[in-house]
Amino acid sequence: MTVPTFRFAPSPNGDLHLGHAYSALLNARMAGEAGGRFLLRMEDIDIERCTPDFERGILDDLTWLGLVWERPVRRQSEHFDDYSEALQRLVDEDLAYPAFMSRGEVRAWLTEEAPADWPRDPDGVPFYPSRDRHMAQRERDARISTGEGYSWRLDIKEALARVRGRPSWDETGMGPAGETGLVVGDPAAWGDVVIARKDVPGSYNLCVVVDDAIQGVTDVVRGRDLFHATAVHRLLQDLLGLPVPSYHHHDLILGEDGRKLSKSRRDTALRALREAGATAGDVARMIGL
Ligand code: GLU
């Protein structure tokens, strides 16, 4: 029998805030109600911005909130082999291509050459230029052999042609436009997403689906800001033959100015509240749990 398995997956690149407390406590509560497991995962592939200090701060904050999770904690930086394997599979199946353009080159292309109606993804980021997708293999090989850096991007059109229909999921929470129940995603809206960064054999999108599968996660409970990214996650699961969890996107805790909380704001940081003498009960009241 499958054990209901939930996870909280922060990135140790800053202090947790009230929004993270809500997500972690909701995951733990839902796991408890389902008689399931509650896991913690450190999403620390960004080796420059993630630090042991931030990780320690997260563990202290979660302990202070009264949470108990299974050990050992999975740390993404210790599992690059798993992501490499998944990446290689997509590369071998001609679903990914090396993307050589630097941020500056992309910016220059966008201002100087891009058509006026060049598409943007749901976060407002312009699609990556199509030049590298069409590059001759000989040129790719030559550039790689000179040591030029590159990331890997998913050829979204080709990827969608390989799966049956548009990927869908069971949404037990709600999307930004009230989406719930069976949701049919639109991964093409993201263009050719990055599946591996220059310095790491994975990206958030790739690592998250590989880990959820390896850890046997059955229920992904996370903020509504990740709702649209789920379409990409579902597509990657179909391409890699991974099991499909159910998804629950929850409300975001907003600041007093009505805006999304950020890791750089001190007033809603859990560490600051903890050091100011607040209790876990105070936090629960502040976030309405
Ligand atoms: N690591 C992501 C974040 O901190 C969360 C990923 C997820 O829950 O899928 O925003």
Coordinates of C-alpha atoms and ligand atoms in Angstrom, one line a residue, residues 7-13 16 20 23 27 41-44 76 204 208-209 212 220-223 225-226 233 247 249 260 263, ligand 1:
R7 CA 7.4 17.2 1.8
F8 CA 8.5 20.7 2.5
A9 CA 11.3 21.7 0.2
P10 CA 12.9 25.1 1.0
S11 CA 16.0 26.5 -0.6
P12 CA 18.6 27.5 2.0
N13 CA 19.4 30.8 0.2
L16 CA 12.3 31.5 6.0
H20 CA 7.2 29.2 4.5
S23 CA 3.6 25.8 3.8
N27 CA 2.2 20.0 4.9
R41 CA 14.2 18.4 1.5
M42 CA 16.9 21.1 1.0
E43 CA 16.8 22.4 -2.5
D44 CA 20.4 23.7 -2.6
Q76 CA 20.0 18.1 -3.6
Y204 CA 14.8 23.4 -10.2
V208 CA 12.0 18.6 -8.2
V209 CA 10.4 15.9 -10.3
D212 CA 9.6 13.7 -5.7
V220 CA 2.9 18.0 -3.3
V221 CA 1.6 20.9 -1.2
R222 CA 3.2 24.3 -2.0
G223 CA 2.4 27.9 -2.7
D225 CA 3.1 30.9 -7.1
L226 CA 4.3 27.4 -8.4
H233 CA 6.7 19.2 -13.9
Y247 CA -0.9 18.7 -6.3
H249 CA -1.4 24.8 -4.3
K260 CA 4.2 38.5 -1.9
K263 CA 13.3 36.4 1.8
Ligands
GLU1 N1 12.4 25.1 -3.4 C1 11.2 25.8 -3.8 C2 11.1 27.1 -3.1 O1 11.7 27.2 -2.0 C3 9.9 24.9 -3.5 C4 9.8 23.8 -4.5 C5 8.5 23.0 -4.4 O2 7.8 23.0 -3.3 O3 8.2 22.3 -5.3 O4 10.3 27.9 -3.5

